[in-house]
Coordinates of C-alpha atoms in Angstrom, one line a residue:
Chain A
M1 CA 52.5 15.0 -46.5
A2 CA 50.9 12.9 -44.0
L3 CA 52.0 15.2 -41.2
A4 CA 50.6 18.1 -43.0
A5 CA 47.4 16.4 -43.6
T6 CA 47.2 15.8 -39.8
F7 CA 47.9 19.3 -39.1
L8 CA 45.2 20.4 -41.5
S9 CA 42.8 18.1 -39.9
G10 CA 43.7 19.6 -36.4
A11 CA 43.5 22.8 -37.9
K12 CA 39.8 22.5 -38.0
S13 CA 39.7 24.1 -34.5
R14 CA 36.6 25.6 -33.2
L15 CA 38.6 28.3 -31.8
L16 CA 37.8 31.7 -33.6
P17 CA 40.5 34.3 -34.6
A18 CA 41.8 36.0 -31.4
S19 CA 40.5 39.3 -32.7
V20 CA 36.9 38.2 -32.5
P21 CA 36.5 37.5 -28.8
F22 CA 39.0 40.0 -27.8
R23 CA 37.1 42.9 -29.5
Y24 CA 34.0 42.0 -27.5
F25 CA 36.0 41.7 -24.3
G26 CA 37.7 44.9 -25.0
A27 CA 34.5 46.8 -25.6
A28 CA 33.1 45.3 -22.5
L29 CA 35.8 46.7 -20.3
A30 CA 35.5 50.2 -22.1
F31 CA 31.8 50.0 -21.3
H32 CA 32.9 49.0 -17.7
L33 CA 34.6 52.3 -17.4
L34 CA 31.7 54.4 -18.9
A35 CA 29.2 52.8 -16.4
W36 CA 31.4 53.7 -13.4
L37 CA 31.9 57.2 -14.9
L38 CA 28.2 57.7 -15.3
V39 CA 27.8 56.8 -11.7
L40 CA 30.5 59.4 -10.7
L41 CA 28.7 62.1 -12.8
G42 CA 25.3 61.2 -12.0
A43 CA 25.9 60.6 -8.3
A44 CA 23.2 63.0 -7.1
Q45 CA 20.6 60.8 -8.9
V46 CA 21.7 57.5 -8.1
P47 CA 20.5 56.8 -4.5
S48 CA 16.9 57.9 -5.3
F49 CA 17.0 56.1 -8.7
A50 CA 13.4 54.8 -9.5
G51 CA 13.7 54.4 -13.4
G52 CA 13.3 56.9 -16.1
L53 CA 16.0 58.4 -18.4
G54 CA 19.0 59.8 -16.8
A55 CA 22.5 58.9 -15.9
P56 CA 21.6 56.1 -13.5
L57 CA 19.6 54.2 -16.3
G58 CA 22.7 54.8 -18.7
A59 CA 25.1 53.5 -16.3
L60 CA 22.8 50.4 -15.7
H61 CA 22.6 49.7 -19.4
A62 CA 26.3 50.3 -19.8
V63 CA 26.7 47.3 -17.4
T64 CA 23.9 45.2 -18.8
L65 CA 24.3 45.9 -22.7
G66 CA 27.8 47.0 -22.8
V67 CA 29.7 44.8 -20.2
L68 CA 27.4 41.7 -19.7
L69 CA 26.0 41.2 -23.1
M70 CA 29.0 42.0 -25.0
T71 CA 31.2 39.8 -22.7
A72 CA 28.4 37.1 -23.2
M73 CA 28.6 37.5 -26.9
G74 CA 32.4 37.0 -27.0
A75 CA 32.3 34.1 -24.6
S76 CA 29.5 32.4 -26.3
L77 CA 31.0 32.8 -29.9
Q78 CA 34.2 31.2 -28.3
L79 CA 32.9 28.7 -26.0
L80 CA 29.9 27.3 -27.4
P81 CA 31.5 25.8 -30.4
V82 CA 33.8 23.9 -28.0
A83 CA 30.7 22.5 -26.2
T84 CA 28.7 21.6 -29.4
R85 CA 31.6 20.3 -31.2
Q86 CA 31.0 22.4 -34.4
S87 CA 32.5 25.7 -35.5
V88 CA 30.8 29.0 -35.5
G89 CA 28.8 29.2 -38.8
S90 CA 30.2 32.4 -39.8
P91 CA 33.3 34.0 -38.1
R92 CA 33.0 37.1 -40.4
L93 CA 29.3 37.6 -39.2
A94 CA 30.6 37.2 -35.6
A95 CA 33.0 39.8 -36.2
T96 CA 30.7 42.1 -38.0
L97 CA 27.9 41.9 -35.4
W98 CA 30.6 43.6 -33.1
W99 CA 30.5 46.6 -35.3
V100 CA 26.7 46.9 -35.1
M101 CA 26.5 46.0 -31.4
A102 CA 29.1 48.4 -29.9
P103 CA 28.0 51.7 -31.5
G104 CA 24.4 50.6 -31.0
S105 CA 25.1 50.0 -27.3
A106 CA 26.9 53.3 -27.0
L107 CA 24.0 55.1 -28.7
V108 CA 21.5 53.4 -26.2
V109 CA 23.5 54.4 -23.3
A110 CA 24.1 58.1 -24.5
G111 CA 20.4 58.4 -25.3
M112 CA 19.4 57.1 -21.7
A113 CA 22.1 59.1 -19.8
H114 CA 21.2 62.4 -21.6
A115 CA 17.4 61.7 -22.0
W116 CA 17.5 61.8 -25.8
P117 CA 14.7 59.5 -27.0
G118 CA 15.6 59.8 -30.6
V119 CA 19.4 58.8 -29.8
L120 CA 18.1 55.9 -27.6
A121 CA 15.8 54.6 -30.4
A122 CA 18.7 55.0 -32.9
G123 CA 20.9 52.9 -30.7
A124 CA 18.1 50.3 -30.3
A125 CA 17.8 50.2 -33.9
L126 CA 21.2 48.8 -34.2
V127 CA 21.3 46.7 -31.1
L128 CA 18.1 44.8 -32.1
P129 CA 19.4 43.4 -35.4
A130 CA 22.9 42.7 -33.8
L131 CA 21.2 40.6 -31.2
L132 CA 19.0 38.9 -33.5
G133 CA 22.2 38.1 -35.7
F134 CA 23.8 36.8 -32.5
T135 CA 20.7 34.8 -31.9
L136 CA 20.8 33.3 -35.3
L137 CA 24.4 32.3 -34.9
L138 CA 23.9 30.6 -31.7
A139 CA 20.8 28.9 -32.7
R140 CA 22.5 27.5 -35.8
N141 CA 25.2 26.2 -33.4
L142 CA 22.9 24.8 -31.0
Q143 CA 20.8 23.1 -33.7
G144 CA 23.8 20.7 -34.7
A145 CA 25.1 20.2 -31.2
R146 CA 26.8 16.9 -30.6
G147 CA 27.6 17.1 -27.0
M148 CA 27.5 18.8 -23.6
P149 CA 23.6 18.5 -23.2
V150 CA 23.9 20.8 -20.1
V151 CA 25.5 23.6 -21.8
V152 CA 23.3 23.2 -25.0
A153 CA 20.1 23.4 -22.8
H154 CA 21.3 26.4 -21.0
G155 CA 22.1 27.9 -24.4
W156 CA 18.6 27.3 -25.8
A157 CA 16.8 28.5 -22.8
A158 CA 19.0 31.6 -22.8
L159 CA 18.1 32.1 -26.5
V160 CA 14.4 32.0 -25.6
C161 CA 15.0 34.6 -22.9
L162 CA 16.8 36.8 -25.2
G163 CA 13.7 36.7 -27.5
V164 CA 11.7 37.9 -24.6
L165 CA 14.4 40.4 -23.6
L166 CA 14.2 42.0 -27.3
A167 CA 10.5 42.0 -27.3
S168 CA 10.2 43.7 -24.1
A169 CA 13.1 46.2 -24.8
G170 CA 11.3 47.1 -28.2
S171 CA 8.2 47.8 -26.2
L172 CA 10.0 49.9 -23.6
V173 CA 11.8 51.9 -26.3
A174 CA 8.3 52.5 -28.2
T175 CA 7.0 53.9 -24.9
W176 CA 9.8 56.4 -24.7
L177 CA 8.9 57.4 -28.0
G178 CA 5.4 58.0 -27.0
W179 CA 4.0 55.2 -29.3
T180 CA 1.5 52.5 -28.2
A181 CA 3.0 49.5 -26.7
A182 CA 2.5 46.8 -24.1
P183 CA 1.9 48.1 -20.5
R184 CA 5.1 49.6 -19.2
T185 CA 4.9 47.7 -15.9
A186 CA 4.6 44.4 -17.6
A187 CA 7.3 45.0 -20.2
L188 CA 9.6 46.4 -17.4
G189 CA 9.0 43.2 -15.3
W190 CA 9.7 41.0 -18.1
H191 CA 12.8 43.0 -19.2
V192 CA 14.4 42.8 -15.7
A193 CA 13.7 39.3 -15.2
F194 CA 14.8 38.0 -18.6
A195 CA 17.7 40.0 -19.3
A196 CA 19.4 39.6 -15.8
Y197 CA 18.3 36.3 -14.6
G198 CA 17.3 34.8 -18.0
V199 CA 19.9 35.6 -20.7
M200 CA 22.8 36.5 -18.2
G201 CA 22.0 34.2 -15.4
L202 CA 21.5 31.2 -17.7
L203 CA 24.6 31.8 -19.9
I204 CA 26.8 32.2 -16.9
M205 CA 25.2 28.9 -15.5
G206 CA 25.7 27.0 -18.6
F207 CA 29.2 28.3 -19.4
S208 CA 30.3 27.6 -15.9
H209 CA 29.8 23.9 -16.5
I210 CA 32.7 24.3 -18.9
L211 CA 35.0 27.1 -17.3
V212 CA 34.8 26.1 -13.7
P213 CA 35.9 22.5 -14.1
M214 CA 38.5 23.7 -16.9
F215 CA 40.1 26.3 -14.3
A216 CA 39.8 23.8 -11.4
L217 CA 40.8 20.7 -13.4
S218 CA 38.0 18.7 -12.0
D219 CA 35.3 16.4 -13.7
A220 CA 32.2 18.3 -15.2
P221 CA 29.4 18.3 -12.8
P222 CA 26.8 15.4 -13.3
V223 CA 24.2 16.1 -16.1
R224 CA 20.9 15.3 -14.3
P225 CA 21.2 17.6 -11.3
S226 CA 22.4 20.4 -13.7
L227 CA 19.3 19.9 -15.9
C228 CA 17.2 19.9 -12.7
W229 CA 18.5 23.2 -11.5
L230 CA 18.0 24.7 -15.1
A231 CA 14.4 23.4 -15.0
V232 CA 13.9 25.3 -11.6
A233 CA 15.4 28.2 -13.2
C234 CA 13.0 28.3 -16.2
V235 CA 9.9 27.8 -14.1
S236 CA 11.0 30.6 -11.9
L237 CA 11.2 32.8 -15.0
A238 CA 7.9 31.7 -16.1
A239 CA 6.6 32.7 -12.8
A240 CA 8.2 36.0 -13.0
A241 CA 6.6 36.6 -16.4
T242 CA 3.4 35.7 -14.9
A243 CA 3.7 37.9 -12.0
A244 CA 4.3 40.9 -14.4
L245 CA 1.0 40.1 -16.2
T246 CA -1.2 39.7 -13.1
S247 CA -2.7 42.1 -10.4
A248 CA -2.9 41.8 -6.6
P249 CA -2.7 39.2 -5.2
W250 CA -1.5 37.0 -7.7
N251 CA 1.3 39.0 -8.8
A252 CA 2.7 38.8 -5.3
V253 CA 2.2 34.9 -5.2
F254 CA 3.9 34.5 -8.5
G255 CA 6.7 37.1 -7.7
C256 CA 7.6 35.4 -4.5
A257 CA 7.5 32.0 -6.3
A258 CA 9.8 33.2 -8.8
A259 CA 12.2 34.8 -6.2
L260 CA 12.3 31.6 -4.1
G261 CA 12.7 29.3 -7.3
G262 CA 15.4 31.3 -8.4
L263 CA 17.2 31.3 -5.2
V264 CA 16.9 27.5 -5.2
A265 CA 18.3 27.1 -8.7
L266 CA 21.3 29.6 -7.8
V267 CA 22.0 27.6 -4.7
G268 CA 21.9 24.3 -6.3
H269 CA 24.2 25.5 -9.3
V270 CA 26.8 27.2 -6.8
L271 CA 26.8 23.8 -4.6
Q272 CA 27.6 22.1 -7.9
M273 CA 30.3 24.5 -9.0
R274 CA 31.8 24.6 -5.4
H275 CA 31.9 20.8 -5.6
A276 CA 33.9 21.0 -8.9
M277 CA 36.3 23.3 -7.1
R278 CA 36.8 21.3 -4.1
T279 CA 37.6 18.0 -6.2
G280 CA 39.6 19.6 -8.8
M281 CA 43.3 19.2 -9.1
R282 CA 43.9 22.9 -8.8
R283 CA 42.4 24.2 -5.5
D284 CA 43.7 27.9 -5.6
L285 CA 41.8 29.7 -8.4
G286 CA 43.4 32.8 -7.6
P287 CA 41.9 36.1 -6.3
S288 CA 39.7 36.5 -9.4
F289 CA 37.6 33.6 -8.3
R290 CA 37.0 35.3 -4.9
W291 CA 34.8 37.8 -7.0
V292 CA 32.9 34.9 -8.5
H293 CA 32.1 33.8 -5.0
A294 CA 31.1 37.4 -4.0
G295 CA 29.0 37.6 -7.2
W296 CA 27.2 34.6 -6.3
A297 CA 26.6 35.9 -2.9
L298 CA 25.3 39.2 -4.3
L299 CA 23.0 37.4 -6.8
A300 CA 21.6 35.5 -3.8
A301 CA 21.0 38.7 -2.0
S302 CA 19.3 40.1 -5.0
L303 CA 17.0 37.3 -4.9
L304 CA 16.1 37.7 -1.3
A305 CA 15.5 41.5 -1.9
A306 CA 13.2 40.6 -4.8
L307 CA 11.3 38.2 -2.3
A308 CA 10.9 41.0 0.2
L309 CA 9.7 43.3 -2.4
Q310 CA 7.4 40.9 -3.9
S311 CA 6.0 39.8 -0.5
G312 CA 5.5 43.4 0.6
L313 CA 6.5 42.3 4.0
V314 CA 9.4 45.1 4.0
A315 CA 8.2 48.6 3.3
W316 CA 11.6 50.2 3.0
P317 CA 11.7 52.7 0.1
R318 CA 15.4 51.9 -0.6
L319 CA 14.6 48.2 -1.2
A320 CA 14.0 48.6 -5.0
P321 CA 17.2 50.4 -5.9
L322 CA 19.1 48.1 -3.7
F323 CA 17.7 45.1 -5.5
G324 CA 19.0 46.8 -8.8
V325 CA 22.4 47.4 -7.5
L326 CA 22.9 43.8 -6.0
L327 CA 21.8 42.3 -9.2
A328 CA 24.0 44.4 -11.5
C329 CA 26.9 44.3 -9.1
G330 CA 26.4 40.4 -8.5
L331 CA 26.5 39.8 -12.4
L332 CA 29.4 42.2 -13.0
S333 CA 31.5 40.6 -10.2
V334 CA 30.9 37.1 -11.4
L335 CA 31.8 38.3 -14.9
M336 CA 34.9 40.1 -14.1
G337 CA 36.2 37.3 -12.1
I338 CA 35.7 34.9 -15.0
L339 CA 37.2 37.4 -17.5
A340 CA 40.3 38.0 -15.6
R341 CA 40.8 34.2 -15.7
I342 CA 39.9 33.8 -19.4
L343 CA 42.0 36.6 -20.9
P344 CA 45.4 35.2 -20.2
F345 CA 44.2 31.8 -21.2
L346 CA 42.8 32.9 -24.5
A347 CA 46.0 35.0 -25.0
S348 CA 48.2 32.1 -24.5
M349 CA 46.2 30.0 -26.8
H350 CA 46.4 32.6 -29.6
A351 CA 50.0 33.8 -29.0
P352 CA 52.6 32.8 -31.5
P353 CA 54.4 29.7 -30.0
G354 CA 58.0 30.3 -28.9
R355 CA 60.9 27.9 -29.4
R356 CA 59.5 25.8 -26.4
G357 CA 55.8 26.1 -27.1
P358 CA 53.2 28.6 -26.2
P359 CA 53.7 31.3 -23.5
M360 CA 52.3 30.3 -20.1
P361 CA 49.1 32.2 -19.0
S362 CA 51.0 33.4 -15.9
T363 CA 53.4 35.3 -18.1
L364 CA 50.3 37.0 -19.7
T365 CA 48.8 38.0 -16.5
A366 CA 49.4 41.5 -15.2
D367 CA 49.3 41.3 -11.5
R368 CA 49.4 44.8 -10.5
P369 CA 46.5 46.0 -12.4
L370 CA 44.6 42.8 -11.3
A371 CA 45.2 43.7 -7.7
W372 CA 44.3 47.2 -8.3
H373 CA 41.1 46.0 -9.8
H374 CA 40.3 43.7 -7.0
R375 CA 40.7 46.4 -4.3
A376 CA 38.7 49.0 -6.3
H377 CA 35.9 46.9 -7.3
G378 CA 35.3 45.7 -3.9
A379 CA 35.4 49.3 -2.6
A380 CA 32.9 50.5 -5.5
V381 CA 30.5 47.7 -4.9
A382 CA 30.4 48.2 -1.2
L383 CA 30.2 52.1 -1.5
L384 CA 27.4 51.8 -4.1
I385 CA 25.4 49.5 -1.8
L386 CA 26.1 52.0 1.3
A387 CA 25.0 54.9 -1.1
I388 CA 21.7 53.4 -1.7
A389 CA 21.0 52.1 1.9
L390 CA 22.0 55.5 3.3
D391 CA 20.6 57.7 0.5
S392 CA 24.1 59.4 0.1
A393 CA 25.1 61.2 -3.1
W394 CA 28.7 61.4 -1.9
L395 CA 28.8 57.7 -1.3
A396 CA 27.6 57.3 -4.7
R397 CA 30.3 59.6 -6.0
A398 CA 33.1 57.7 -4.1
A399 CA 31.7 54.4 -5.6
G400 CA 31.8 55.9 -9.1
A401 CA 35.5 57.0 -8.6
A402 CA 36.6 53.7 -7.1
G403 CA 34.7 52.0 -9.8
S404 CA 36.4 54.0 -12.6
V405 CA 39.7 53.0 -11.1
S406 CA 38.8 49.4 -11.1
A407 CA 37.7 49.7 -14.7
V408 CA 40.9 51.3 -15.8
A409 CA 42.8 48.6 -14.1
M410 CA 40.9 46.0 -16.2
L411 CA 41.7 47.9 -19.1
L412 CA 45.4 47.9 -18.4
Y413 CA 45.1 44.1 -17.7
F414 CA 43.4 43.6 -21.0
R415 CA 46.1 45.6 -22.8
F416 CA 48.8 43.8 -21.3
A417 CA 47.4 40.4 -22.4
W418 CA 46.7 41.9 -25.9
M419 CA 50.3 43.2 -26.2
R420 CA 52.0 40.3 -24.9
M421 CA 49.8 37.9 -27.1
H422 CA 51.3 39.9 -30.2
A423 CA 54.8 40.3 -28.8
P424 CA 57.5 38.1 -30.1
P425 CA 58.0 34.8 -28.3
A426 CA 59.8 35.2 -25.1
V427 CA 63.3 33.9 -24.3
P428 CA 62.5 30.8 -21.9
A429 CA 65.1 32.0 -19.4
A430 CA 63.3 35.4 -18.8
E431 CA 60.2 33.6 -17.6
P432 CA 59.0 33.9 -14.2
P433 CA 58.5 30.6 -11.9
R434 CA 55.3 28.8 -12.3
T435 CA 52.9 28.9 -9.6
A436 CA 50.3 26.2 -10.4
T437 CA 49.0 24.4 -7.5
V438 CA 48.5 20.7 -8.1
R439 CA 47.1 18.2 -5.7
V440 CA 49.5 15.2 -5.6
V441 CA 47.7 11.9 -4.6
A442 CA 49.8 9.2 -6.2
S443 CA 53.5 9.1 -6.6
H444 CA 55.2 8.9 -10.0
K445 CA 57.5 6.2 -8.8
S446 CA 54.6 3.7 -8.0
A447 CA 52.7 4.6 -11.2
A448 CA 56.0 3.9 -13.2
T449 CA 56.6 0.5 -11.7
E450 CA 53.0 -0.5 -11.7
P451 CA 51.5 1.0 -14.8
R452 CA 47.8 0.3 -15.3
L453 CA 46.3 -1.2 -18.3
P454 CA 42.9 -0.1 -19.6
T455 CA 41.2 1.1 -16.4
S456 CA 38.6 3.9 -15.5
P457 CA 39.3 7.4 -16.4
L458 CA 38.2 8.6 -13.2
Q459 CA 41.5 8.0 -11.5
P460 CA 43.0 9.9 -8.5
A461 CA 45.2 12.7 -9.4
A462 CA 48.8 12.3 -9.9
P463 CA 52.0 14.4 -9.7
A464 CA 52.2 16.8 -12.7
G465 CA 55.9 15.8 -13.7
P466 CA 58.0 13.0 -13.7
A467 CA 60.6 12.8 -10.8
Q468 CA 63.6 12.5 -13.0
N469 CA 62.8 15.9 -14.7
P470 CA 61.5 18.3 -12.1
T471 CA 63.1 21.4 -13.7
T472 CA 61.8 21.7 -17.1
T473 CA 60.5 25.0 -17.9
Q474 CA 57.8 25.1 -20.6
A475 CA 56.0 22.8 -23.0
G476 CA 56.9 22.7 -26.5
V477 CA 54.9 21.6 -29.4
S478 CA 57.1 20.2 -32.1
S479 CA 56.2 18.8 -35.5
G480 CA 57.7 15.3 -34.7
Q481 CA 60.5 16.0 -37.1
G482 CA 62.9 17.4 -34.9
T483 CA 62.1 21.0 -35.6
A484 CA 62.1 23.1 -32.4
Q485 CA 59.5 25.8 -34.1
A486 CA 56.0 25.2 -32.9
T487 CA 53.6 23.7 -35.3
R488 CA 50.4 23.9 -33.3
T489 CA 47.4 24.5 -35.2
A490 CA 46.8 28.1 -36.0
P491 CA 44.0 29.6 -34.1
D492 CA 42.1 30.8 -37.0
G493 CA 41.7 27.1 -38.3
V494 CA 43.2 27.9 -41.7
A495 CA 47.1 28.2 -41.6
P496 CA 49.0 25.2 -40.7
T497 CA 51.9 27.0 -39.2
A498 CA 52.3 29.7 -36.5
P499 CA 51.0 33.1 -37.9
P500 CA 53.6 36.0 -38.0
P501 CA 53.2 38.3 -35.0
E502 CA 50.7 41.1 -35.7
P503 CA 51.5 44.5 -34.3
P504 CA 49.4 45.5 -31.4
G505 CA 46.0 46.8 -32.5
A506 CA 46.1 44.8 -35.8
G507 CA 43.1 42.4 -35.9
L508 CA 40.8 44.7 -34.5
R509 CA 39.4 45.4 -37.9
Chain B
M1 CA 36.2 -0.9 -20.7
A2 CA 36.9 -2.0 -24.3
L3 CA 39.8 -0.7 -26.2
G4 CA 38.7 2.4 -28.2
E5 CA 36.0 3.4 -25.8
P6 CA 36.3 7.1 -24.7
G7 CA 38.5 7.3 -21.5
T8 CA 40.4 3.8 -22.2
Q9 CA 43.9 3.7 -21.4
W10 CA 46.7 1.1 -22.3
L11 CA 50.3 0.6 -22.5
E12 CA 52.3 0.0 -25.6
G13 CA 55.9 -0.5 -24.6
N14 CA 56.8 2.5 -22.2
E15 CA 54.0 4.5 -23.6
L16 CA 50.7 5.1 -21.9
H17 CA 48.0 5.8 -24.4
L18 CA 44.8 7.6 -23.7
E19 CA 41.8 7.5 -25.9
L20 CA 40.1 10.8 -25.4
R21 CA 37.9 11.1 -28.4
G22 CA 34.1 11.3 -27.8
L23 CA 34.7 12.8 -24.3
A24 CA 33.2 16.2 -23.6
P25 CA 35.3 19.1 -22.4
P26 CA 37.0 19.4 -19.9
A27 CA 37.5 15.6 -19.4
P28 CA 40.2 15.1 -22.0
L29 CA 42.2 18.0 -20.4
V30 CA 41.7 16.6 -16.9
L31 CA 42.5 12.9 -17.9
V32 CA 45.6 14.0 -19.5
L33 CA 46.7 16.0 -16.7
R34 CA 45.8 13.5 -14.2
N35 CA 47.9 10.8 -16.1
L36 CA 51.0 12.7 -16.5
G37 CA 52.2 11.2 -13.3
N38 CA 51.3 7.6 -14.5
V39 CA 53.7 7.7 -17.5
P40 CA 56.4 5.0 -17.0
A41 CA 60.0 6.3 -16.4
G42 CA 61.5 7.3 -19.6
G43 CA 58.3 6.7 -21.4
A44 CA 55.7 9.1 -22.9
L45 CA 51.7 9.7 -22.8
V46 CA 50.2 9.3 -26.1
A47 CA 46.9 11.1 -26.2
H48 CA 44.3 10.4 -28.8
F49 CA 42.3 13.5 -29.2
G50 CA 39.2 14.3 -31.5
R51 CA 40.4 17.8 -32.0
D52 CA 43.3 20.0 -31.3
P53 CA 43.4 20.5 -27.5
M54 CA 44.0 24.1 -27.4
M55 CA 43.4 24.4 -23.7
L56 CA 45.9 21.8 -22.9
Y57 CA 49.1 23.6 -24.1
P58 CA 49.1 26.3 -21.5
E59 CA 48.7 23.7 -18.7
L60 CA 51.4 21.5 -20.1
A61 CA 53.6 24.7 -20.4
Q62 CA 53.0 25.1 -16.6
R63 CA 53.9 21.6 -15.7
G64 CA 57.0 21.5 -17.8
W65 CA 55.7 19.0 -20.5
A66 CA 56.3 19.1 -24.2
A67 CA 53.6 18.0 -26.8
Q68 CA 54.9 16.5 -30.0
R69 CA 52.3 15.9 -33.0
V70 CA 52.5 12.4 -34.3
D71 CA 50.8 10.8 -37.4
G72 CA 47.2 9.3 -36.8
P73 CA 44.0 8.7 -38.6
P74 CA 42.6 11.9 -40.2
D75 CA 39.8 12.1 -37.7
E76 CA 42.3 12.2 -34.7
V77 CA 44.8 14.7 -33.3
R78 CA 47.6 12.5 -31.7
L79 CA 49.8 14.0 -29.3
R80 CA 53.1 12.4 -27.7
L81 CA 53.7 13.9 -24.5
T82 CA 57.1 13.9 -22.7
P83 CA 58.9 16.1 -20.2
A84 CA 60.3 19.1 -21.9
A85 CA 64.1 18.8 -22.3

């Protein structure tokens, strides 16, 4: 009984059922494909896109609403409870929101791509309450937060930005319907700044404080500098909001200040993350993280483009669409890099443990689709930037084709992790060799002969396994009573034992 | 650092104990992995968590370590980590 009680206590895990985050991530990857298909089909309009309904606007919102926000929702619902040390208020609401958000986003994208304001408005009527529900869930979770002030502060700031985003989006939709609303230029300025740099930028910055140290196995970045960069980012957003409301010359002054401040905040954040990567036990974060780095560079480039636009020093007509592409591709690259790392990890945590414990993330990673995604995504981003710069519809078409290949590859990658997560536990002998890179500083022998009594937690890294048993293959989680079957806490936080495997597709209900 | 404070470590026989309750993620994960090499020969690492360390299991699997749940106070998830057989 004591053991069962311990399990039930441990079962109060903050981890949601796998179907909740996975349905958001799956939808995000489907919208990813839709976005690149719209670029392919609307290639003629892409290089000269300057706003207005059509395929490019549909593609842009397939990325922002479908990929970025959908991923942010799934990741927030999964990660924020870890940071705040309390569970999501209602896992059922978290799951239900998807059923409103996903079709709503699809309608918005369809309404924009086909220039159907009525469909666009119907989609917005679904997306707005879904995002309000998401805001409510997150606000409730943040309100009782008991840890990780940096993540919590970023969460609150992102929620404020989400409020501004919703208000500006409502105003823009009203304009499309011919109703009286806020001036379109101001609403558009707020919408772009608060959606991209506000909601997405701040959520990425905040969750990076959990994810990057977790992947790199390093200490979390210090709190004070992190809060300092957050403050700079918030002031920059306020400057961007002011720029959208003022006229010349003040709009240029505030606009330049916003772009510069955003750049400073981004560089400060990236330096912190790079420090975490350099000092972590795992130095090689895999090819996925190259896209995180590339995304950071693209985001910095977008802020430089914004600075050039706001200052008026560069009168290149292609600068405005280039800014949009750099911004969207920057956020997309960071997110795809992180998502490629998260998916096998999440699948491993949710998979039914085998005789020797949970499957390793490496066994849930489909290397070939991932390699295809990396190549095709790189080609798609480069081609799209060139298409804008050279005003070429053919290059835009090629970008759409390459991007579609990258999106299909990511869908296959997702499918592999999902199927493996629901597969019966693998036979240990069939597992491939592990490839984790661990920095070795101290020897096991010296540690064994000179064990340290209460000391600082910040010790140098040590070998990952004892010398006398270097060939053991996989972790097991046993009950402590000699049973070999896993008794790890069920991810849904209810069942004290491992759940039976579900057929693929089950759980997405 | 006094016993019971987050991050404290101590030896009981050939078991290295780590007090990880109260630490923000990913510190518990990182501390456990850093200390796997400090476990006395033939001994174990006993980690005192405030919650089930879901992220830890895949990392342990990759390093060839096994986690065994042992009894502890109701507000604690206590794991005994040993090299997998």
